[in-house]
């Protein structure tokens, strides 16, 4: 939808999200979209263990800056975790599809799988539960790599790499030469 300086609302029922842009938040007309994230997210985000996230929503264009805050709401089809009212429920965000770690949106109000917040820029948002990562750090950024190891965050371990034959964690360094 094209939203001008007079503001407006954009809603996408298929991802259960919307944005309310007040008058004066935009200095020029912008094409605003809300939908599924179509880009492949980095391994550190896809396999993150400190945040329980199921449904992510893209508000685009990414990094669009507003003159005054706009209100977004994001819901998920089924609440995360053990109960419908989790005290750890938060609104998490990535600035864009290359971002490698979730951040908590301060001031978001969350209840029963829905979050509302005032934001000043677009990005990728999701309702999330804060849990210990694979290293035991609450809200940590450690994740499980392609080899099944806990890496990143506070682990002091780096993710495994593909060897020259394309095997994750393999030790082939050249034509038939092993380390």
Short mmCIF file of N, CA and C in Angstrom, two decimals:
data_model
loop_
_atom_site.label_atom_id
_atom_site.label_comp_id
_atom_site.label_asym_id
_atom_site.label_seq_id
_atom_site.Cartn_x
_atom_site.Cartn_y
_atom_site.Cartn_z
N UNK A 1 0.84 -1.18 0.00
CA UNK A 1 0.00 0.00 0.00
C UNK A 1 0.88 1.24 0.00
N UNK A 2 0.45 2.26 -0.71
CA UNK A 2 1.17 3.53 -0.71
C UNK A 2 0.57 4.41 0.38
N UNK A 3 1.43 4.83 1.31
CA UNK A 3 1.02 5.69 2.41
C UNK A 3 1.73 7.03 2.26
N UNK A 4 0.97 8.10 2.35
CA UNK A 4 1.53 9.44 2.21
C UNK A 4 1.75 10.13 3.54
N UNK A 5 2.00 11.42 3.48
CA UNK A 5 2.30 12.20 4.69
C UNK A 5 1.10 12.28 5.63
N UNK A 6 -0.11 12.03 5.11
CA UNK A 6 -1.31 12.05 5.94
C UNK A 6 -1.47 10.80 6.79
N UNK A 7 -0.61 9.78 6.59
CA UNK A 7 -0.65 8.56 7.39
C UNK A 7 -1.67 7.57 6.88
N UNK A 8 -1.81 6.47 7.59
CA UNK A 8 -2.75 5.42 7.23
C UNK A 8 -2.40 4.11 7.92
N UNK A 9 -3.20 3.10 7.65
CA UNK A 9 -3.02 1.79 8.26
C UNK A 9 -2.83 0.74 7.18
N UNK A 10 -1.88 -0.15 7.41
CA UNK A 10 -1.66 -1.29 6.51
C UNK A 10 -1.79 -2.54 7.37
N UNK A 11 -2.59 -3.49 6.88
CA UNK A 11 -2.83 -4.72 7.62
C UNK A 11 -2.67 -5.91 6.69
N UNK A 12 -2.09 -6.99 7.21
CA UNK A 12 -1.99 -8.23 6.46
C UNK A 12 -2.54 -9.33 7.36
N UNK A 13 -3.72 -9.81 7.04
CA UNK A 13 -4.37 -10.83 7.88
C UNK A 13 -3.70 -12.20 7.77
N UNK A 14 -3.04 -12.47 6.64
CA UNK A 14 -2.41 -13.79 6.49
C UNK A 14 -1.24 -13.97 7.45
N UNK A 15 -0.58 -12.89 7.85
CA UNK A 15 0.50 -12.97 8.84
C UNK A 15 0.08 -12.35 10.17
N UNK A 16 -1.17 -11.89 10.26
CA UNK A 16 -1.74 -11.31 11.48
C UNK A 16 -0.87 -10.18 12.04
N UNK A 17 -0.65 -9.15 11.20
CA UNK A 17 0.15 -8.01 11.61
C UNK A 17 -0.39 -6.74 10.95
N UNK A 18 -0.13 -5.60 11.61
CA UNK A 18 -0.52 -4.33 11.02
C UNK A 18 0.36 -3.21 11.53
N UNK A 19 0.31 -2.10 10.81
CA UNK A 19 1.02 -0.89 11.22
C UNK A 19 0.07 0.29 11.06
N UNK A 20 0.06 1.16 12.06
CA UNK A 20 -0.73 2.39 12.02
C UNK A 20 0.26 3.55 11.96
N UNK A 21 0.28 4.23 10.82
CA UNK A 21 1.22 5.31 10.60
C UNK A 21 0.49 6.64 10.77
N UNK A 22 0.84 7.42 11.81
CA UNK A 22 0.13 8.68 12.03
C UNK A 22 0.56 9.77 11.04
N UNK A 23 -0.26 10.77 10.93
CA UNK A 23 0.05 11.92 10.08
C UNK A 23 1.39 12.51 10.52
N UNK A 24 2.24 12.82 9.55
CA UNK A 24 3.53 13.43 9.84
C UNK A 24 4.66 12.46 10.08
N UNK A 25 4.38 11.16 10.13
CA UNK A 25 5.45 10.17 10.36
C UNK A 25 6.33 10.00 9.12
N UNK A 26 5.75 10.24 7.94
CA UNK A 26 6.49 10.13 6.68
C UNK A 26 6.63 11.51 6.05
N UNK A 27 7.79 11.79 5.48
CA UNK A 27 7.99 13.07 4.80
C UNK A 27 7.62 12.99 3.32
N UNK A 28 7.56 11.76 2.78
CA UNK A 28 7.13 11.53 1.39
C UNK A 28 6.30 10.25 1.37
N UNK A 29 5.62 10.03 0.27
CA UNK A 29 4.85 8.79 0.12
C UNK A 29 5.80 7.61 0.03
N UNK A 30 5.40 6.50 0.66
CA UNK A 30 6.20 5.27 0.66
C UNK A 30 5.31 4.08 0.37
N UNK A 31 5.86 3.09 -0.32
CA UNK A 31 5.16 1.82 -0.50
C UNK A 31 5.46 0.95 0.71
N UNK A 32 4.43 0.66 1.49
CA UNK A 32 4.56 -0.09 2.73
C UNK A 32 4.03 -1.51 2.52
N UNK A 33 4.80 -2.49 2.97
CA UNK A 33 4.38 -3.89 2.86
C UNK A 33 4.58 -4.60 4.18
N UNK A 34 3.69 -5.53 4.45
CA UNK A 34 3.80 -6.42 5.61
C UNK A 34 3.59 -7.83 5.06
N UNK A 35 4.49 -8.76 5.41
CA UNK A 35 4.33 -10.12 4.92
C UNK A 35 5.35 -11.07 5.49
N UNK A 36 5.36 -12.26 4.93
CA UNK A 36 6.33 -13.27 5.34
C UNK A 36 7.73 -12.84 4.92
N UNK A 37 8.72 -13.28 5.67
CA UNK A 37 10.11 -13.01 5.32
C UNK A 37 10.47 -13.95 4.18
N UNK A 38 10.84 -13.39 3.04
CA UNK A 38 11.14 -14.22 1.87
C UNK A 38 12.63 -14.52 1.74
N UNK A 39 13.48 -13.74 2.40
CA UNK A 39 14.92 -13.97 2.33
C UNK A 39 15.31 -15.08 3.29
N UNK A 40 16.40 -15.77 2.99
CA UNK A 40 16.97 -16.77 3.89
C UNK A 40 17.66 -16.00 5.02
N UNK A 41 17.26 -16.29 6.25
CA UNK A 41 17.87 -15.62 7.40
C UNK A 41 19.19 -16.31 7.75
N UNK A 42 20.14 -15.57 8.35
CA UNK A 42 21.43 -16.16 8.72
C UNK A 42 21.26 -17.34 9.68
N UNK A 43 22.23 -18.26 9.64
CA UNK A 43 22.21 -19.45 10.49
C UNK A 43 22.07 -19.07 11.97
N UNK A 44 22.74 -17.99 12.40
CA UNK A 44 22.69 -17.57 13.80
C UNK A 44 21.28 -17.16 14.22
N UNK A 45 20.44 -16.74 13.27
CA UNK A 45 19.05 -16.38 13.57
C UNK A 45 18.16 -17.61 13.47
N UNK A 46 18.29 -18.35 12.38
CA UNK A 46 17.46 -19.55 12.17
C UNK A 46 17.64 -20.57 13.29
N UNK A 47 18.86 -20.71 13.80
CA UNK A 47 19.16 -21.72 14.81
C UNK A 47 19.38 -21.11 16.20
N UNK A 48 18.95 -19.86 16.39
CA UNK A 48 19.12 -19.20 17.69
C UNK A 48 18.44 -20.01 18.78
N UNK A 49 19.09 -20.10 19.95
CA UNK A 49 18.53 -20.89 21.03
C UNK A 49 18.10 -20.04 22.22
N UNK A 50 18.41 -18.74 22.27
CA UNK A 50 18.03 -17.89 23.40
C UNK A 50 16.67 -17.25 23.22
N UNK A 51 16.08 -17.41 22.03
CA UNK A 51 14.78 -16.84 21.72
C UNK A 51 13.93 -17.91 21.06
N UNK A 52 12.74 -18.14 21.59
CA UNK A 52 11.81 -19.09 20.99
C UNK A 52 10.90 -18.30 20.05
N UNK A 53 11.08 -18.49 18.76
CA UNK A 53 10.38 -17.72 17.74
C UNK A 53 9.79 -18.69 16.73
N UNK A 54 8.53 -18.49 16.35
CA UNK A 54 7.93 -19.37 15.35
C UNK A 54 7.54 -18.64 14.08
N UNK A 55 6.89 -17.51 14.20
CA UNK A 55 6.39 -16.79 13.02
C UNK A 55 7.02 -15.40 12.96
N UNK A 56 7.72 -15.13 11.86
CA UNK A 56 8.38 -13.83 11.69
C UNK A 56 7.66 -13.03 10.62
N UNK A 57 7.62 -11.71 10.80
CA UNK A 57 6.90 -10.83 9.89
C UNK A 57 7.85 -9.73 9.41
N UNK A 58 7.86 -9.51 8.11
CA UNK A 58 8.67 -8.45 7.52
C UNK A 58 7.82 -7.19 7.33
N UNK A 59 8.28 -6.09 7.90
CA UNK A 59 7.70 -4.77 7.65
C UNK A 59 8.70 -4.07 6.74
N UNK A 60 8.30 -3.77 5.51
CA UNK A 60 9.23 -3.19 4.55
C UNK A 60 8.70 -1.89 3.96
N UNK A 61 9.61 -1.05 3.47
CA UNK A 61 11.04 -1.30 3.27
C UNK A 61 11.80 -1.33 4.60
N UNK A 62 12.77 -2.28 4.68
CA UNK A 62 13.59 -2.40 5.88
C UNK A 62 14.27 -1.07 6.17
N UNK A 63 14.43 -0.78 7.43
CA UNK A 63 15.15 0.40 7.91
C UNK A 63 14.50 1.72 7.52
N UNK A 64 13.23 1.69 7.08
CA UNK A 64 12.52 2.94 6.83
C UNK A 64 12.42 3.68 8.15
N UNK A 65 12.89 4.92 8.19
CA UNK A 65 12.88 5.73 9.41
C UNK A 65 11.66 6.65 9.39
N UNK A 66 10.98 6.73 10.54
CA UNK A 66 9.81 7.58 10.68
C UNK A 66 10.15 8.82 11.50
N UNK A 67 9.49 9.94 11.18
CA UNK A 67 9.71 11.19 11.91
C UNK A 67 9.15 11.11 13.33
N UNK A 68 8.06 10.40 13.49
CA UNK A 68 7.48 10.15 14.80
C UNK A 68 7.14 8.66 14.87
N UNK A 69 7.05 8.08 16.07
CA UNK A 69 6.80 6.64 16.17
C UNK A 69 5.49 6.20 15.50
N UNK A 70 5.53 4.99 14.97
CA UNK A 70 4.34 4.34 14.41
C UNK A 70 4.04 3.13 15.28
N UNK A 71 2.78 2.68 15.27
CA UNK A 71 2.41 1.54 16.10
C UNK A 71 2.27 0.29 15.24
N UNK A 72 2.96 -0.77 15.64
CA UNK A 72 2.81 -2.05 14.96
C UNK A 72 2.17 -3.05 15.92
N UNK A 73 1.50 -4.02 15.36
CA UNK A 73 1.02 -5.16 16.15
C UNK A 73 1.34 -6.42 15.38
N UNK A 74 1.81 -7.41 16.13
CA UNK A 74 2.20 -8.69 15.56
C UNK A 74 1.59 -9.77 16.45
N UNK A 75 0.97 -10.76 15.83
CA UNK A 75 0.39 -11.88 16.57
C UNK A 75 0.88 -13.18 15.96
N UNK A 76 0.73 -14.23 16.72
CA UNK A 76 1.07 -15.55 16.20
C UNK A 76 -0.15 -16.44 16.32
N UNK A 77 -0.21 -17.43 15.46
CA UNK A 77 -1.40 -18.27 15.41
C UNK A 77 -1.55 -19.15 16.64
N UNK A 78 -0.44 -19.58 17.24
CA UNK A 78 -0.53 -20.36 18.48
C UNK A 78 0.53 -19.85 19.44
N UNK A 79 0.15 -19.58 20.69
CA UNK A 79 1.11 -19.05 21.66
C UNK A 79 2.30 -19.97 21.88
N UNK A 80 3.45 -19.37 22.14
CA UNK A 80 4.67 -20.12 22.39
C UNK A 80 4.71 -20.64 23.82
N UNK A 81 5.49 -21.66 24.05
CA UNK A 81 5.76 -22.10 25.41
C UNK A 81 4.63 -22.90 26.04
N UNK A 82 4.71 -23.00 27.35
CA UNK A 82 3.81 -23.88 28.10
C UNK A 82 2.44 -23.27 28.34
N UNK A 83 2.35 -21.96 28.51
CA UNK A 83 1.05 -21.37 28.82
C UNK A 83 0.76 -20.22 27.87
N UNK A 84 -0.49 -19.84 27.80
CA UNK A 84 -0.85 -18.77 26.89
C UNK A 84 -0.40 -17.41 27.40
N UNK A 85 -0.18 -17.27 28.71
CA UNK A 85 0.30 -16.00 29.23
C UNK A 85 1.68 -16.19 29.80
N UNK A 86 2.67 -16.07 28.99
CA UNK A 86 4.05 -16.27 29.42
C UNK A 86 4.62 -14.93 29.88
N UNK A 87 5.25 -14.93 31.05
CA UNK A 87 5.87 -13.70 31.53
C UNK A 87 7.09 -13.34 30.70
N UNK A 88 7.61 -14.31 29.95
CA UNK A 88 8.79 -14.08 29.13
C UNK A 88 8.44 -13.65 27.71
N UNK A 89 7.17 -13.48 27.40
CA UNK A 89 6.74 -13.12 26.05
C UNK A 89 7.20 -11.69 25.73
N UNK A 90 7.82 -11.52 24.58
CA UNK A 90 8.36 -10.22 24.17
C UNK A 90 8.15 -10.03 22.67
N UNK A 91 8.44 -8.83 22.21
CA UNK A 91 8.50 -8.56 20.79
C UNK A 91 9.98 -8.47 20.43
N UNK A 92 10.40 -9.31 19.49
CA UNK A 92 11.79 -9.34 19.06
C UNK A 92 11.90 -8.78 17.65
N UNK A 93 13.08 -8.26 17.32
CA UNK A 93 13.25 -7.69 15.99
C UNK A 93 14.65 -7.94 15.43
N UNK A 94 14.70 -7.95 14.11
CA UNK A 94 15.93 -7.91 13.33
C UNK A 94 15.83 -6.65 12.49
N UNK A 95 16.93 -5.93 12.32
CA UNK A 95 16.87 -4.71 11.50
C UNK A 95 16.57 -5.02 10.05
N UNK A 96 17.12 -6.13 9.55
CA UNK A 96 16.89 -6.58 8.18
C UNK A 96 17.31 -8.03 8.07
N UNK A 97 17.20 -8.60 6.88
CA UNK A 97 17.40 -10.04 6.71
C UNK A 97 18.84 -10.51 6.90
N UNK A 98 19.81 -9.60 6.94
CA UNK A 98 21.21 -9.98 7.16
C UNK A 98 21.61 -9.87 8.63
N UNK A 99 20.74 -9.30 9.47
CA UNK A 99 21.02 -9.15 10.90
C UNK A 99 21.23 -10.53 11.51
N UNK A 100 22.16 -10.67 12.46
CA UNK A 100 22.51 -11.98 12.97
C UNK A 100 22.03 -12.26 14.40
N UNK A 101 21.35 -11.29 15.04
CA UNK A 101 20.84 -11.59 16.38
C UNK A 101 19.56 -10.81 16.67
N UNK A 102 18.63 -11.50 17.36
CA UNK A 102 17.38 -10.89 17.76
C UNK A 102 17.62 -9.85 18.84
N UNK A 103 16.86 -8.77 18.81
CA UNK A 103 16.88 -7.76 19.86
C UNK A 103 15.47 -7.62 20.41
N UNK A 104 15.37 -7.29 21.68
CA UNK A 104 14.08 -7.07 22.33
C UNK A 104 13.62 -5.65 22.04
N UNK A 105 12.36 -5.48 21.66
CA UNK A 105 11.79 -4.15 21.44
C UNK A 105 11.31 -3.64 22.81
N UNK A 106 11.99 -2.64 23.32
CA UNK A 106 11.65 -2.08 24.63
C UNK A 106 10.30 -1.39 24.57
N UNK A 107 9.51 -1.55 25.61
CA UNK A 107 8.22 -0.87 25.71
C UNK A 107 7.07 -1.60 25.02
N UNK A 108 7.35 -2.75 24.40
CA UNK A 108 6.28 -3.51 23.75
C UNK A 108 5.35 -4.10 24.81
N UNK A 109 4.06 -4.14 24.49
CA UNK A 109 3.07 -4.75 25.37
C UNK A 109 2.63 -6.05 24.73
N UNK A 110 2.85 -7.16 25.45
CA UNK A 110 2.56 -8.49 24.90
C UNK A 110 1.62 -9.26 25.82
N UNK A 111 0.67 -9.97 25.20
CA UNK A 111 -0.25 -10.81 25.95
C UNK A 111 -0.89 -11.83 25.02
N UNK A 112 -0.95 -13.07 25.46
CA UNK A 112 -1.63 -14.13 24.72
C UNK A 112 -1.21 -14.25 23.26
N UNK A 113 0.09 -14.13 22.99
CA UNK A 113 0.58 -14.32 21.63
C UNK A 113 0.49 -13.10 20.73
N UNK A 114 0.17 -11.93 21.29
CA UNK A 114 0.12 -10.69 20.50
C UNK A 114 0.96 -9.62 21.17
N UNK A 115 1.66 -8.84 20.35
CA UNK A 115 2.47 -7.73 20.87
C UNK A 115 2.16 -6.47 20.08
N UNK A 116 2.16 -5.35 20.79
CA UNK A 116 1.99 -4.03 20.19
C UNK A 116 3.14 -3.16 20.67
N UNK A 117 3.68 -2.35 19.77
CA UNK A 117 4.79 -1.48 20.15
C UNK A 117 4.84 -0.26 19.25
N UNK A 118 5.41 0.81 19.78
CA UNK A 118 5.72 1.99 18.97
C UNK A 118 7.16 1.85 18.52
N UNK A 119 7.38 1.99 17.22
CA UNK A 119 8.72 1.85 16.65
C UNK A 119 9.02 3.06 15.78
N UNK A 120 10.30 3.25 15.49
CA UNK A 120 10.72 4.37 14.64
C UNK A 120 11.33 3.92 13.33
N UNK A 121 11.46 2.59 13.14
CA UNK A 121 11.97 2.07 11.86
C UNK A 121 11.43 0.66 11.63
N UNK A 122 11.34 0.29 10.36
CA UNK A 122 10.86 -1.03 9.98
C UNK A 122 11.98 -2.06 10.08
N UNK A 123 11.58 -3.32 10.03
CA UNK A 123 12.50 -4.44 10.07
C UNK A 123 11.70 -5.72 10.10
N UNK A 124 12.25 -6.75 10.73
CA UNK A 124 11.60 -8.04 10.87
C UNK A 124 11.23 -8.21 12.34
N UNK A 125 9.96 -8.54 12.59
CA UNK A 125 9.46 -8.62 13.96
C UNK A 125 8.82 -9.98 14.21
N UNK A 126 8.83 -10.39 15.48
CA UNK A 126 8.20 -11.66 15.87
C UNK A 126 7.88 -11.63 17.35
N UNK A 127 6.79 -12.30 17.72
CA UNK A 127 6.52 -12.55 19.13
C UNK A 127 7.49 -13.65 19.54
N UNK A 128 8.17 -13.47 20.68
CA UNK A 128 9.15 -14.46 21.10
C UNK A 128 9.10 -14.66 22.60
N UNK A 129 9.58 -15.81 23.02
CA UNK A 129 9.79 -16.10 24.43
C UNK A 129 11.28 -16.10 24.67
N UNK A 130 11.70 -15.51 25.77
CA UNK A 130 13.11 -15.50 26.13
C UNK A 130 13.42 -16.77 26.90
N UNK A 131 14.39 -17.51 26.45
CA UNK A 131 14.78 -18.76 27.07
C UNK A 131 16.29 -18.81 27.15
N UNK A 132 16.81 -19.77 27.88
CA UNK A 132 18.26 -19.95 27.92
C UNK A 132 18.73 -20.46 26.56
N UNK A 133 19.88 -19.93 26.11
CA UNK A 133 20.43 -20.45 24.86
C UNK A 133 21.15 -21.77 25.16
N UNK A 134 21.72 -22.38 24.15
CA UNK A 134 22.36 -23.69 24.33
C UNK A 134 23.58 -23.62 25.25
N UNK A 135 24.06 -22.41 25.55
CA UNK A 135 25.18 -22.22 26.46
C UNK A 135 24.71 -21.92 27.89
N UNK A 136 23.38 -21.85 28.10
CA UNK A 136 22.83 -21.59 29.42
C UNK A 136 22.63 -20.13 29.75
N UNK A 137 22.79 -19.23 28.76
CA UNK A 137 22.62 -17.79 28.98
C UNK A 137 21.22 -17.37 28.58
N UNK A 138 20.48 -16.74 29.52
CA UNK A 138 19.14 -16.24 29.20
C UNK A 138 19.26 -15.12 28.18
N UNK A 139 18.44 -15.16 27.16
CA UNK A 139 18.47 -14.20 26.04
C UNK A 139 19.80 -14.24 25.30
N UNK A 140 20.55 -15.33 25.46
CA UNK A 140 21.85 -15.42 24.81
C UNK A 140 21.73 -15.58 23.30
N UNK A 141 22.84 -15.40 22.63
CA UNK A 141 22.82 -15.48 21.17
C UNK A 141 23.57 -16.71 20.64
N UNK A 142 23.92 -17.63 21.52
CA UNK A 142 24.55 -18.88 21.05
C UNK A 142 23.52 -19.66 20.24
N UNK A 143 24.02 -20.44 19.28
CA UNK A 143 23.13 -21.22 18.42
C UNK A 143 23.78 -22.54 18.04
N UNK A 144 22.96 -23.44 17.52
CA UNK A 144 23.44 -24.74 17.08
C UNK A 144 23.86 -24.63 15.61
N UNK A 145 25.13 -24.92 15.34
CA UNK A 145 25.64 -24.79 13.97
C UNK A 145 25.32 -26.04 13.14
N UNK A 146 25.80 -26.07 11.91
CA UNK A 146 25.53 -27.17 10.98
C UNK A 146 26.10 -28.51 11.44
N UNK A 147 27.06 -28.47 12.39
CA UNK A 147 27.65 -29.70 12.91
C UNK A 147 27.00 -30.15 14.21
N UNK A 148 26.00 -29.40 14.67
CA UNK A 148 25.31 -29.76 15.90
C UNK A 148 25.98 -29.25 17.16
N UNK A 149 26.93 -28.33 17.02
CA UNK A 149 27.64 -27.79 18.18
C UNK A 149 27.05 -26.44 18.59
N UNK A 150 27.12 -26.14 19.89
CA UNK A 150 26.69 -24.85 20.41
C UNK A 150 27.83 -23.86 20.21
N UNK A 151 27.59 -22.81 19.40
CA UNK A 151 28.63 -21.84 19.04
C UNK A 151 28.09 -20.42 19.15
N UNK A 152 28.98 -19.45 18.99
CA UNK A 152 28.57 -18.05 19.05
C UNK A 152 28.24 -17.63 20.47
N UNK A 153 27.62 -16.46 20.60
CA UNK A 153 27.26 -15.97 21.92
C UNK A 153 28.46 -15.91 22.84
N UNK A 154 28.31 -16.45 24.05
CA UNK A 154 29.40 -16.46 25.04
C UNK A 154 30.18 -17.76 25.05
N UNK A 155 30.08 -18.57 24.00
CA UNK A 155 30.73 -19.89 23.99
C UNK A 155 32.22 -19.81 23.67
N UNK A 156 32.67 -18.73 23.05
CA UNK A 156 34.04 -18.61 22.54
C UNK A 156 34.35 -19.66 21.47
N UNK A 157 33.29 -20.22 20.86
CA UNK A 157 33.47 -21.20 19.78
C UNK A 157 32.93 -20.62 18.49
N UNK A 158 33.59 -20.94 17.39
CA UNK A 158 33.14 -20.47 16.08
C UNK A 158 32.38 -21.59 15.38
N UNK A 159 31.46 -21.23 14.47
CA UNK A 159 30.70 -22.26 13.76
C UNK A 159 31.60 -23.11 12.87
N UNK A 160 31.22 -24.36 12.69
CA UNK A 160 31.98 -25.23 11.79
C UNK A 160 31.83 -24.73 10.35
N UNK A 161 32.78 -25.07 9.54
CA UNK A 161 32.81 -24.65 8.15
C UNK A 161 32.72 -25.87 7.25
N UNK A 162 32.43 -25.64 6.00
CA UNK A 162 32.47 -26.73 5.01
C UNK A 162 33.91 -26.93 4.57
N UNK A 163 34.28 -28.19 4.38
CA UNK A 163 35.61 -28.44 3.82
C UNK A 163 35.54 -28.29 2.30
N UNK A 164 36.65 -28.50 1.62
CA UNK A 164 36.66 -28.26 0.17
C UNK A 164 35.79 -29.27 -0.60
N UNK A 165 35.36 -30.36 0.06
CA UNK A 165 34.46 -31.32 -0.58
C UNK A 165 33.00 -30.98 -0.28
N UNK A 166 32.79 -29.93 0.54
CA UNK A 166 31.43 -29.51 0.85
C UNK A 166 30.83 -30.14 2.09
N UNK A 167 31.65 -30.88 2.87
CA UNK A 167 31.15 -31.52 4.08
C UNK A 167 31.30 -30.59 5.27
N UNK A 168 30.20 -30.40 6.05
CA UNK A 168 30.25 -29.56 7.24
C UNK A 168 31.16 -30.21 8.27
N UNK A 169 32.16 -29.48 8.73
CA UNK A 169 33.08 -29.97 9.75
C UNK A 169 34.08 -30.98 9.23
N UNK A 170 34.10 -31.20 7.90
CA UNK A 170 35.05 -32.14 7.31
C UNK A 170 36.47 -31.63 7.40
N UNK A 171 37.41 -32.51 7.13
CA UNK A 171 38.81 -32.10 7.24
C UNK A 171 39.57 -32.22 5.91
N UNK A 172 38.86 -32.27 4.81
CA UNK A 172 39.50 -32.31 3.49
C UNK A 172 39.93 -30.89 3.13
N UNK A 173 41.25 -30.70 2.98
CA UNK A 173 41.76 -29.35 2.71
C UNK A 173 42.23 -29.16 1.27
N UNK A 174 42.33 -30.21 0.54
CA UNK A 174 42.74 -30.13 -0.87
C UNK A 174 42.38 -31.41 -1.57
N UNK A 175 42.86 -31.61 -2.78
CA UNK A 175 42.52 -32.78 -3.55
C UNK A 175 43.00 -34.05 -2.86
N UNK A 176 42.12 -34.69 -2.10
CA UNK A 176 42.46 -35.93 -1.42
C UNK A 176 43.38 -35.77 -0.23
N UNK A 177 43.67 -34.54 0.19
CA UNK A 177 44.57 -34.31 1.34
C UNK A 177 43.73 -33.99 2.56
N UNK A 178 43.99 -34.75 3.63
CA UNK A 178 43.28 -34.52 4.89
C UNK A 178 44.20 -33.89 5.90
N UNK A 179 43.62 -33.12 6.82
CA UNK A 179 44.44 -32.53 7.90
C UNK A 179 44.81 -33.60 8.90
#
